[in-house]
C-alpha positions as protocol buffer text, in pm:
chain_id: "A"
residue {
  index: 1
  type: MET
  ca { x: -3551 y: -11050 z: 1783 }
}
residue {
  index: 2
  type: ALA
  ca { x: -3230 y: -10967 z: 1614 }
}
residue {
  index: 3
  type: SER
  ca { x: -3401 y: -10955 z: 1241 }
}
residue {
  index: 4
  type: GLY
  ca { x: -3655 y: -10681 z: 1425 }
}
residue {
  index: 5
  type: HIS
  ca { x: -3340 y: -10556 z: 1543 }
}
residue {
  index: 6
  type: ARG
  ca { x: -3156 y: -10478 z: 1230 }
}
residue {
  index: 7
  type: ARG
  ca { x: -3536 y: -10321 z: 1077 }
}
residue {
  index: 8
  type: ALA
  ca { x: -3546 y: -10076 z: 1334 }
}
residue {
  index: 9
  type: HIS
  ca { x: -3147 y: -9975 z: 1267 }
}
residue {
  index: 10
  type: ARG
  ca { x: -3195 y: -9960 z: 874 }
}
residue {
  index: 11
  type: SER
  ca { x: -3544 y: -9758 z: 935 }
}
residue {
  index: 12
  type: ARG
  ca { x: -3387 y: -9541 z: 1136 }
}
residue {
  index: 13
  type: SER
  ca { x: -3046 y: -9472 z: 956 }
}
residue {
  index: 14
  type: PRO
  ca { x: -3147 y: -9247 z: 704 }
}
residue {
  index: 15
  type: ARG
  ca { x: -3298 y: -9012 z: 970 }
}
residue {
  index: 16
  type: SER
  ca { x: -2982 y: -8988 z: 1125 }
}
residue {
  index: 17
  type: ILE
  ca { x: -2800 y: -8912 z: 816 }
}
residue {
  index: 18
  type: LEU
  ca { x: -3051 y: -8605 z: 709 }
}
residue {
  index: 19
  type: ILE
  ca { x: -2945 y: -8406 z: 1118 }
}
residue {
  index: 20
  type: ALA
  ca { x: -2642 y: -8461 z: 1053 }
}
residue {
  index: 21
  type: VAL
  ca { x: -2648 y: -8279 z: 707 }
}
residue {
  index: 22
  type: VAL
  ca { x: -2870 y: -8025 z: 856 }
}
residue {
  index: 23
  type: VAL
  ca { x: -2636 y: -7970 z: 1144 }
}
residue {
  index: 24
  type: ALA
  ca { x: -2300 y: -7950 z: 928 }
}
residue {
  index: 25
  type: ALA
  ca { x: -2524 y: -7698 z: 701 }
}
residue {
  index: 26
  type: LEU
  ca { x: -2557 y: -7452 z: 1000 }
}
residue {
  index: 27
  type: ALA
  ca { x: -2210 y: -7466 z: 1116 }
}
residue {
  index: 28
  type: VAL
  ca { x: -2146 y: -7349 z: 802 }
}
residue {
  index: 29
  type: ALA
  ca { x: -2375 y: -7091 z: 765 }
}
residue {
  index: 30
  type: GLY
  ca { x: -2240 y: -6952 z: 1120 }
}
residue {
  index: 31
  type: ILE
  ca { x: -1900 y: -6880 z: 1013 }
}
residue {
  index: 32
  type: ALA
  ca { x: -1993 y: -6724 z: 695 }
}
residue {
  index: 33
  type: TRP
  ca { x: -2181 y: -6474 z: 907 }
}
residue {
  index: 34
  type: ALA
  ca { x: -1886 y: -6445 z: 1128 }
}
residue {
  index: 35
  type: VAL
  ca { x: -1603 y: -6389 z: 852 }
}
residue {
  index: 36
  type: LEU
  ca { x: -1827 y: -6217 z: 580 }
}
residue {
  index: 37
  type: PRO
  ca { x: -1867 y: -5822 z: 572 }
}
residue {
  index: 38
  type: SER
  ca { x: -2251 y: -5743 z: 641 }
}
residue {
  index: 39
  type: ARG
  ca { x: -2485 y: -5485 z: 440 }
}
residue {
  index: 40
  type: GLY
  ca { x: -2320 y: -5206 z: 578 }
}
residue {
  index: 41
  type: GLY
  ca { x: -1963 y: -5303 z: 411 }
}
residue {
  index: 42
  type: THR
  ca { x: -1813 y: -5413 z: 781 }
}
residue {
  index: 43
  type: ASN
  ca { x: -1821 y: -5687 z: 1000 }
}
residue {
  index: 44
  type: GLN
  ca { x: -1803 y: -5691 z: 1360 }
}
residue {
  index: 45
  type: HIS
  ca { x: -1451 y: -5737 z: 1373 }
}
residue {
  index: 46
  type: THR
  ca { x: -1378 y: -5467 z: 1200 }
}
residue {
  index: 47
  type: ILE
  ca { x: -1625 y: -5200 z: 1388 }
}
residue {
  index: 48
  type: GLN
  ca { x: -1474 y: -5335 z: 1706 }
}
residue {
  index: 49
  type: GLY
  ca { x: -1098 y: -5265 z: 1555 }
}
residue {
  index: 50
  type: SER
  ca { x: -1184 y: -4913 z: 1443 }
}
residue {
  index: 51
  type: ALA
  ca { x: -1333 y: -4843 z: 1771 }
}
residue {
  index: 52
  type: ASN
  ca { x: -1042 y: -4889 z: 1954 }
}
residue {
  index: 53
  type: LYS
  ca { x: -809 y: -4696 z: 1732 }
}
residue {
  index: 54
  type: LYS
  ca { x: -766 y: -4325 z: 1768 }
}
residue {
  index: 55
  type: PRO
  ca { x: -820 y: -4111 z: 1502 }
}
residue {
  index: 56
  type: THR
  ca { x: -522 y: -3919 z: 1313 }
}
residue {
  index: 57
  type: SER
  ca { x: -525 y: -3637 z: 1127 }
}
residue {
  index: 58
  type: THR
  ca { x: -397 y: -3627 z: 742 }
}
residue {
  index: 59
  type: PRO
  ca { x: -169 y: -3374 z: 570 }
}
residue {
  index: 60
  type: THR
  ca { x: -423 y: -3196 z: 446 }
}
residue {
  index: 61
  type: ALA
  ca { x: -591 y: -3159 z: 753 }
}
residue {
  index: 62
  type: THR
  ca { x: -277 y: -3031 z: 915 }
}
residue {
  index: 63
  type: LYS
  ca { x: -223 y: -2762 z: 661 }
}
residue {
  index: 64
  type: LYS
  ca { x: -540 y: -2622 z: 701 }
}
residue {
  index: 65
  type: SER
  ca { x: -488 y: -2589 z: 1086 }
}
residue {
  index: 66
  type: GLU
  ca { x: -173 y: -2394 z: 980 }
}
residue {
  index: 67
  type: LYS
  ca { x: -296 y: -2193 z: 744 }
}
residue {
  index: 68
  type: ALA
  ca { x: -583 y: -2070 z: 1000 }
}
residue {
  index: 69
  type: SER
  ca { x: -370 y: -2028 z: 1273 }
}
residue {
  index: 70
  type: THR
  ca { x: -149 y: -1792 z: 1091 }
}
residue {
  index: 71
  type: ARG
  ca { x: -446 y: -1615 z: 909 }
}
residue {
  index: 72
  type: ALA
  ca { x: -602 y: -1622 z: 1352 }
}
residue {
  index: 73
  type: GLY
  ca { x: -238 y: -1357 z: 1390 }
}
residue {
  index: 74
  type: GLN
  ca { x: 17 y: -1619 z: 1488 }
}
residue {
  index: 75
  type: PRO
  ca { x: 377 y: -1537 z: 1415 }
}
residue {
  index: 76
  type: GLU
  ca { x: 460 y: -1631 z: 1019 }
}
residue {
  index: 77
  type: GLY
  ca { x: 761 y: -1811 z: 893 }
}
residue {
  index: 78
  type: ALA
  ca { x: 1021 y: -1646 z: 678 }
}
residue {
  index: 79
  type: GLY
  ca { x: 925 y: -1549 z: 364 }
}
residue {
  index: 80
  type: SER
  ca { x: 543 y: -1512 z: 495 }
}
residue {
  index: 81
  type: ARG
  ca { x: 327 y: -1208 z: 368 }
}
residue {
  index: 82
  type: LEU
  ca { x: 311 y: -913 z: 548 }
}
residue {
  index: 83
  type: PRO
  ca { x: -14 y: -808 z: 772 }
}
residue {
  index: 84
  type: ARG
  ca { x: -282 y: -672 z: 567 }
}
residue {
  index: 85
  type: GLN
  ca { x: -273 y: -284 z: 791 }
}
residue {
  index: 86
  type: VAL
  ca { x: 117 y: -307 z: 768 }
}
residue {
  index: 87
  type: ALA
  ca { x: 139 y: -319 z: 394 }
}
residue {
  index: 88
  type: GLU
  ca { x: -128 y: -74 z: 352 }
}
residue {
  index: 89
  type: GLN
  ca { x: 60 y: 119 z: 527 }
}
residue {
  index: 90
  type: LEU
  ca { x: 402 y: 60 z: 333 }
}
residue {
  index: 91
  type: ARG
  ca { x: 142 y: 174 z: -1 }
}
residue {
  index: 92
  type: ALA
  ca { x: 43 y: 446 z: 179 }
}
residue {
  index: 93
  type: CYS
  ca { x: 389 y: 593 z: 259 }
}
residue {
  index: 94
  type: ARG
  ca { x: 507 y: 536 z: -138 }
}
residue {
  index: 95
  type: ALA
  ca { x: 180 y: 760 z: -241 }
}
residue {
  index: 96
  type: ALA
  ca { x: 241 y: 990 z: -7 }
}
residue {
  index: 97
  type: ALA
  ca { x: 635 y: 1023 z: -128 }
}
residue {
  index: 98
  type: ASP
  ca { x: 496 y: 1096 z: -486 }
}
residue {
  index: 99
  type: LYS
  ca { x: 274 y: 1311 z: -402 }
}
residue {
  index: 100
  type: GLY
  ca { x: 570 y: 1503 z: -221 }
}
residue {
  index: 101
  type: THR
  ca { x: 769 y: 1469 z: -541 }
}
residue {
  index: 102
  type: ALA
  ca { x: 454 y: 1618 z: -733 }
}
residue {
  index: 103
  type: ALA
  ca { x: 411 y: 1918 z: -586 }
}
residue {
  index: 104
  type: ALA
  ca { x: 806 y: 1965 z: -458 }
}
residue {
  index: 105
  type: THR
  ca { x: 883 y: 2011 z: -868 }
}
residue {
  index: 106
  type: SER
  ca { x: 527 y: 2196 z: -926 }
}
residue {
  index: 107
  type: ALA
  ca { x: 621 y: 2429 z: -630 }
}
residue {
  index: 108
  type: ARG
  ca { x: 1058 y: 2483 z: -785 }
}
residue {
  index: 109
  type: VAL
  ca { x: 844 y: 2621 z: -1155 }
}
residue {
  index: 110
  type: ALA
  ca { x: 631 y: 2813 z: -997 }
}
residue {
  index: 111
  type: VAL
  ca { x: 853 y: 2945 z: -774 }
}
residue {
  index: 112
  type: GLY
  ca { x: 1099 y: 2958 z: -1070 }
}
residue {
  index: 113
  type: ASP
  ca { x: 865 y: 3184 z: -1232 }
}
residue {
  index: 114
  type: TRP
  ca { x: 822 y: 3422 z: -969 }
}
residue {
  index: 115
  type: ALA
  ca { x: 1208 y: 3451 z: -912 }
}
residue {
  index: 116
  type: ALA
  ca { x: 1279 y: 3527 z: -1281 }
}
residue {
  index: 117
  type: HIS
  ca { x: 1052 y: 3807 z: -1259 }
}
residue {
  index: 118
  type: ILE
  ca { x: 1226 y: 3932 z: -995 }
}
residue {
  index: 119
  type: GLN
  ca { x: 1594 y: 3845 z: -1137 }
}
residue {
  index: 120
  type: ALA
  ca { x: 1489 y: 4047 z: -1485 }
}
residue {
  index: 121
  type: MET
  ca { x: 1451 y: 4388 z: -1301 }
}
residue {
  index: 122
  type: LYS
  ca { x: 1778 y: 4309 z: -1102 }
}
residue {
  index: 123
  type: ASP
  ca { x: 1957 y: 4247 z: -1420 }
}
residue {
  index: 124
  type: GLU
  ca { x: 1829 y: 4567 z: -1622 }
}
residue {
  index: 125
  type: GLN
  ca { x: 1940 y: 4784 z: -1296 }
}
residue {
  index: 126
  type: SER
  ca { x: 2257 y: 4617 z: -1328 }
}
residue {
  index: 127
  type: GLY
  ca { x: 2283 y: 4661 z: -1726 }
}
residue {
  index: 128
  type: LYS
  ca { x: 2284 y: 4283 z: -1755 }
}
residue {
  index: 129
  type: ASN
  ca { x: 1947 y: 4289 z: -1948 }
}
residue {
  index: 130
  type: THR
  ca { x: 1824 y: 4582 z: -2156 }
}
residue {
  index: 131
  type: GLU
  ca { x: 1496 y: 4722 z: -2126 }
}
residue {
  index: 132
  type: ALA
  ca { x: 1331 y: 4492 z: -2432 }
}
residue {
  index: 133
  type: GLN
  ca { x: 1497 y: 4182 z: -2275 }
}
residue {
  index: 134
  type: THR
  ca { x: 1320 y: 4233 z: -1926 }
}
residue {
  index: 135
  type: LYS
  ca { x: 958 y: 4349 z: -2045 }
}
residue {
  index: 136
  type: ALA
  ca { x: 1028 y: 4031 z: -2263 }
}
residue {
  index: 137
  type: ILE
  ca { x: 1095 y: 3802 z: -1955 }
}
residue {
  index: 138
  type: TRP
  ca { x: 832 y: 3995 z: -1772 }
}
residue {
  index: 139
  type: THR
  ca { x: 563 y: 3837 z: -2079 }
}
residue {
  index: 140
  type: ARG
  ca { x: 665 y: 3514 z: -2024 }
}
residue {
  index: 141
  type: THR
  ca { x: 662 y: 3479 z: -1667 }
}
residue {
  index: 142
  type: ARG
  ca { x: 309 y: 3715 z: -1680 }
}
residue {
  index: 143
  type: LEU
  ca { x: 104 y: 3403 z: -1900 }
}
residue {
  index: 144
  type: ALA
  ca { x: 298 y: 3123 z: -1726 }
}
residue {
  index: 145
  type: GLY
  ca { x: 228 y: 3195 z: -1386 }
}
residue {
  index: 146
  type: PRO
  ca { x: -103 y: 3139 z: -1325 }
}
residue {
  index: 147
  type: GLY
  ca { x: -110 y: 2795 z: -1494 }
}
residue {
  index: 148
  type: HIS
  ca { x: 188 y: 2696 z: -1303 }
}
residue {
  index: 149
  type: GLY
  ca { x: 37 y: 2800 z: -983 }
}
residue {
  index: 150
  type: SER
  ca { x: -287 y: 2612 z: -970 }
}
residue {
  index: 151
  type: THR
  ca { x: -18 y: 2339 z: -1038 }
}
residue {
  index: 152
  type: TYR
  ca { x: 142 y: 2379 z: -736 }
}
residue {
  index: 153
  type: GLU
  ca { x: -192 y: 2484 z: -550 }
}
residue {
  index: 154
  type: ALA
  ca { x: -349 y: 2120 z: -654 }
}
residue {
  index: 155
  type: ALA
  ca { x: -29 y: 1935 z: -603 }
}
residue {
  index: 156
  type: ASP
  ca { x: 10 y: 2091 z: -213 }
}
residue {
  index: 157
  type: LYS
  ca { x: -316 y: 2014 z: -117 }
}
residue {
  index: 158
  type: ALA
  ca { x: -287 y: 1647 z: -201 }
}
residue {
  index: 159
  type: PHE
  ca { x: 25 y: 1613 z: -44 }
}
residue {
  index: 160
  type: ARG
  ca { x: -62 y: 1812 z: 296 }
}
residue {
  index: 161
  type: PRO
  ca { x: -300 y: 1552 z: 387 }
}
residue {
  index: 162
  type: VAL
  ca { x: -94 y: 1254 z: 320 }
}
residue {
  index: 163
  type: ARG
  ca { x: 292 y: 1394 z: 440 }
}
residue {
  index: 164
  type: ASP
  ca { x: 292 y: 1187 z: 784 }
}
residue {
  index: 165
  type: ALA
  ca { x: 224 y: 859 z: 604 }
}
residue {
  index: 166
  type: CYS
  ca { x: 565 y: 723 z: 645 }
}
residue {
  index: 167
  type: THR
  ca { x: 548 y: 818 z: 981 }
}
residue {
  index: 168
  type: ASN
  ca { x: 228 y: 604 z: 1063 }
}
residue {
  index: 169
  type: VAL
  ca { x: 436 y: 285 z: 935 }
}
residue {
  index: 170
  type: ASP
  ca { x: 479 y: -6 z: 1200 }
}
residue {
  index: 171
  type: THR
  ca { x: 831 y: -142 z: 1124 }
}
residue {
  index: 172
  type: ALA
  ca { x: 802 y: -440 z: 1385 }
}
residue {
  index: 173
  type: ALA
  ca { x: 786 y: -654 z: 1121 }
}
residue {
  index: 174
  type: LEU
  ca { x: 932 y: -560 z: 826 }
}
residue {
  index: 175
  type: PRO
  ca { x: 1277 y: -719 z: 752 }
}
residue {
  index: 176
  type: THR
  ca { x: 1558 y: -530 z: 809 }
}
residue {
  index: 177
  type: GLN
  ca { x: 1610 y: -401 z: 445 }
}
residue {
  index: 178
  type: GLN
  ca { x: 1247 y: -261 z: 455 }
}
residue {
  index: 179
  type: LYS
  ca { x: 1267 y: -90 z: 799 }
}
residue {
  index: 180
  type: THR
  ca { x: 1539 y: 104 z: 596 }
}
residue {
  index: 181
  type: SER
  ca { x: 1386 y: 218 z: 299 }
}
residue {
  index: 182
  type: VAL
  ca { x: 1070 y: 357 z: 504 }
}
residue {
  index: 183
  type: GLU
  ca { x: 1349 y: 543 z: 699 }
}
residue {
  index: 184
  type: VAL
  ca { x: 1444 y: 682 z: 386 }
}
residue {
  index: 185
  type: CYS
  ca { x: 1100 y: 761 z: 247 }
}
residue {
  index: 186
  type: ARG
  ca { x: 1014 y: 934 z: 575 }
}
residue {
  index: 187
  type: THR
  ca { x: 1343 y: 1170 z: 560 }
}
residue {
  index: 188
  type: TYR
  ca { x: 1226 y: 1222 z: 171 }
}
residue {
  index: 189
  type: THR
  ca { x: 886 y: 1290 z: 256 }
}
residue {
  index: 190
  type: GLU
  ca { x: 980 y: 1557 z: 564 }
}
residue {
  index: 191
  type: GLU
  ca { x: 1210 y: 1722 z: 345 }
}
residue {
  index: 192
  type: ALA
  ca { x: 946 y: 1754 z: 65 }
}
residue {
  index: 193
  type: ASP
  ca { x: 690 y: 1901 z: 335 }
}
residue {
  index: 194
  type: LYS
  ca { x: 965 y: 2165 z: 446 }
}
residue {
  index: 195
  type: ALA
  ca { x: 1043 y: 2292 z: 62 }
}
residue {
  index: 196
  type: VAL
  ca { x: 681 y: 2292 z: -72 }
}
residue {
  index: 197
  type: GLY
  ca { x: 558 y: 2465 z: 275 }
}
residue {
  index: 198
  type: ALA
  ca { x: 848 y: 2686 z: 238 }
}
residue {
  index: 199
  type: ALA
  ca { x: 717 y: 2759 z: -140 }
}
residue {
  index: 200
  type: ARG
  ca { x: 409 y: 2853 z: -31 }
}
residue {
  index: 201
  type: ALA
  ca { x: 514 y: 3210 z: 78 }
}
residue {
  index: 202
  type: SER
  ca { x: 686 y: 3276 z: -216 }
}
residue {
  index: 203
  type: ILE
  ca { x: 408 y: 3170 z: -468 }
}
residue {
  index: 204
  type: ALA
  ca { x: 120 y: 3415 z: -257 }
}
residue {
  index: 205
  type: GLU
  ca { x: 314 y: 3687 z: -289 }
}
residue {
  index: 206
  type: TRP
  ca { x: 365 y: 3577 z: -691 }
}
residue {
  index: 207
  type: LYS
  ca { x: -28 y: 3516 z: -696 }
}
residue {
  index: 208
  type: ALA
  ca { x: -91 y: 3816 z: -574 }
}
residue {
  index: 209
  type: HIS
  ca { x: 125 y: 4012 z: -807 }
}
residue {
  index: 210
  type: LEU
  ca { x: -18 y: 3823 z: -1091 }
}
residue {
  index: 211
  type: GLN
  ca { x: -325 y: 3962 z: -1010 }
}
residue {
  index: 212
  type: ALA
  ca { x: -198 y: 4320 z: -936 }
}
residue {
  index: 213
  type: MET
  ca { x: -94 y: 4295 z: -1291 }
}
residue {
  index: 214
  type: ALA
  ca { x: -461 y: 4196 z: -1438 }
}
residue {
  index: 215
  type: ASP
  ca { x: -629 y: 4432 z: -1255 }
}
residue {
  index: 216
  type: ARG
  ca { x: -384 y: 4728 z: -1398 }
}
residue {
  index: 217
  type: ARG
  ca { x: -406 y: 4607 z: -1720 }
}
residue {
  index: 218
  type: ALA
  ca { x: -793 y: 4574 z: -1716 }
}
residue {
  index: 219
  type: GLY
  ca { x: -807 y: 4910 z: -1526 }
}
residue {
  index: 220
  type: ARG
  ca { x: -953 y: 4790 z: -1206 }
}
residue {
  index: 221
  type: LEU
  ca { x: -562 y: 4919 z: -1008 }
}
residue {
  index: 222
  type: ASP
  ca { x: -430 y: 5287 z: -1015 }
}
residue {
  index: 223
  type: PRO
  ca { x: -112 y: 5234 z: -1191 }
}
residue {
  index: 224
  type: GLY
  ca { x: 51 y: 5419 z: -936 }
}
residue {
  index: 225
  type: VAL
  ca { x: -82 y: 5203 z: -657 }
}
residue {
  index: 226
  type: ALA
  ca { x: 16 y: 4897 z: -901 }
}
residue {
  index: 227
  type: MET
  ca { x: 358 y: 5007 z: -873 }
}
residue {
  index: 228
  type: HIS
  ca { x: 436 y: 5061 z: -498 }
}
residue {
  index: 229
  type: ARG
  ca { x: 269 y: 4734 z: -460 }
}
residue {
  index: 230
  type: TRP
  ca { x: 561 y: 4583 z: -713 }
}
residue {
  index: 231
  type: MET
  ca { x: 827 y: 4771 z: -568 }
}
residue {
  index: 232
  type: SER
  ca { x: 732 y: 4601 z: -236 }
}
residue {
  index: 233
  type: ALA
  ca { x: 746 y: 4278 z: -365 }
}
residue {
  index: 234
  type: TYR
  ca { x: 1055 y: 4341 z: -523 }
}
residue {
  index: 235
  type: GLU
  ca { x: 1248 y: 4408 z: -180 }
}
residue {
  index: 236
  type: LYS
  ca { x: 1060 y: 4123 z: -30 }
}
residue {
  index: 237
  type: ALA
  ca { x: 1055 y: 3804 z: -212 }
}
residue {
  index: 238
  type: PRO
  ca { x: 1435 y: 3781 z: -282 }
}
residue {
  index: 239
  type: PHE
  ca { x: 1448 y: 3642 z: 145 }
}
residue {
  index: 240
  type: ARG
  ca { x: 1208 y: 3401 z: 124 }
}
residue {
  index: 241
  type: ILE
  ca { x: 1269 y: 3240 z: -299 }
}
residue {
  index: 242
  type: SER
  ca { x: 1630 y: 3212 z: -46 }
}
residue {
  index: 243
  type: VAL
  ca { x: 1456 y: 3008 z: 199 }
}
residue {
  index: 244
  type: TYR
  ca { x: 1244 y: 2790 z: -15 }
}
residue {
  index: 245
  type: ARG
  ca { x: 1550 y: 2740 z: -245 }
}
residue {
  index: 246
  type: ARG
  ca { x: 1776 y: 2577 z: 53 }
}
residue {
  index: 247
  type: ALA
  ca { x: 1457 y: 2432 z: 137 }
}
residue {
  index: 248
  type: ASP
  ca { x: 1439 y: 2274 z: -226 }
}
residue {
  index: 249
  type: ARG
  ca { x: 1873 y: 2219 z: -218 }
}
residue {
  index: 250
  type: ASP
  ca { x: 1784 y: 2005 z: 90 }
}
residue {
  index: 251
  type: LEU
  ca { x: 1507 y: 1785 z: -88 }
}
residue {
  index: 252
  type: GLN
  ca { x: 1702 y: 1694 z: -387 }
}
residue {
  index: 253
  type: GLN
  ca { x: 2074 y: 1600 z: -146 }
}
residue {
  index: 254
  type: ALA
  ca { x: 1761 y: 1367 z: 34 }
}
residue {
  index: 255
  type: ARG
  ca { x: 1777 y: 1012 z: -108 }
}
residue {
  index: 256
  type: THR
  ca { x: 1458 y: 921 z: -306 }
}
residue {
  index: 257
  type: CYS
  ca { x: 1189 y: 717 z: -161 }
}
residue {
  index: 258
  type: ARG
  ca { x: 1201 y: 367 z: -313 }
}
residue {
  index: 259
  type: LEU
  ca { x: 945 y: 120 z: -173 }
}
residue {
  index: 260
  type: GLY
  ca { x: 908 y: -233 z: -375 }
}
């Protein structure tokens, strides 16, 4: 019996060893499966840990959000750009001041021709000018008058539609220094408008006299009628010229518009 028992024990030993090896291999495989990452690049522990964490925004995302808020109309910090509408209003104001300057300059030249034409006769009557000197002044102003008058009319036409541009600037979003500049430009364009407007009456008289001279020289106007019109204009012109000169003097004393 003892020998039979030893034979049975020896026959069962290899099988037991094989079973032990298989169990050990399965245990190692299970540990590796739990620890190593899956094919997608993460294991179950990682997925569960990520799910418990709350997402945080990156600095780049925060900056983009702040820019979006600014574009949406929220208050901007110091040194930020002006709202587009205000920037356009400032450009329009500056352009209006430039056009006002052009109109005022051309008015000064055109009214100057008319004033010299009138003054030449006054100086002849007072003995300051000779007849030849008076005629020379009349010829010079007569030839220059139409061109200078046309330049004024074009500049006046360009200025009139935009003369209130500086008044329309919304200064609430501007820094103090820029608000002051806008106020200067408003005053300047207002004075320019007064001077340019005062010039219209004088230049209209001068234009009528230029036409009368051209008609008389072409034989379309009776010399007597031409002389009567001239004397009437000669008597009326000084008042309107003086009104213009006061307005132009106020303009020249006003601070120049300088919007950067």
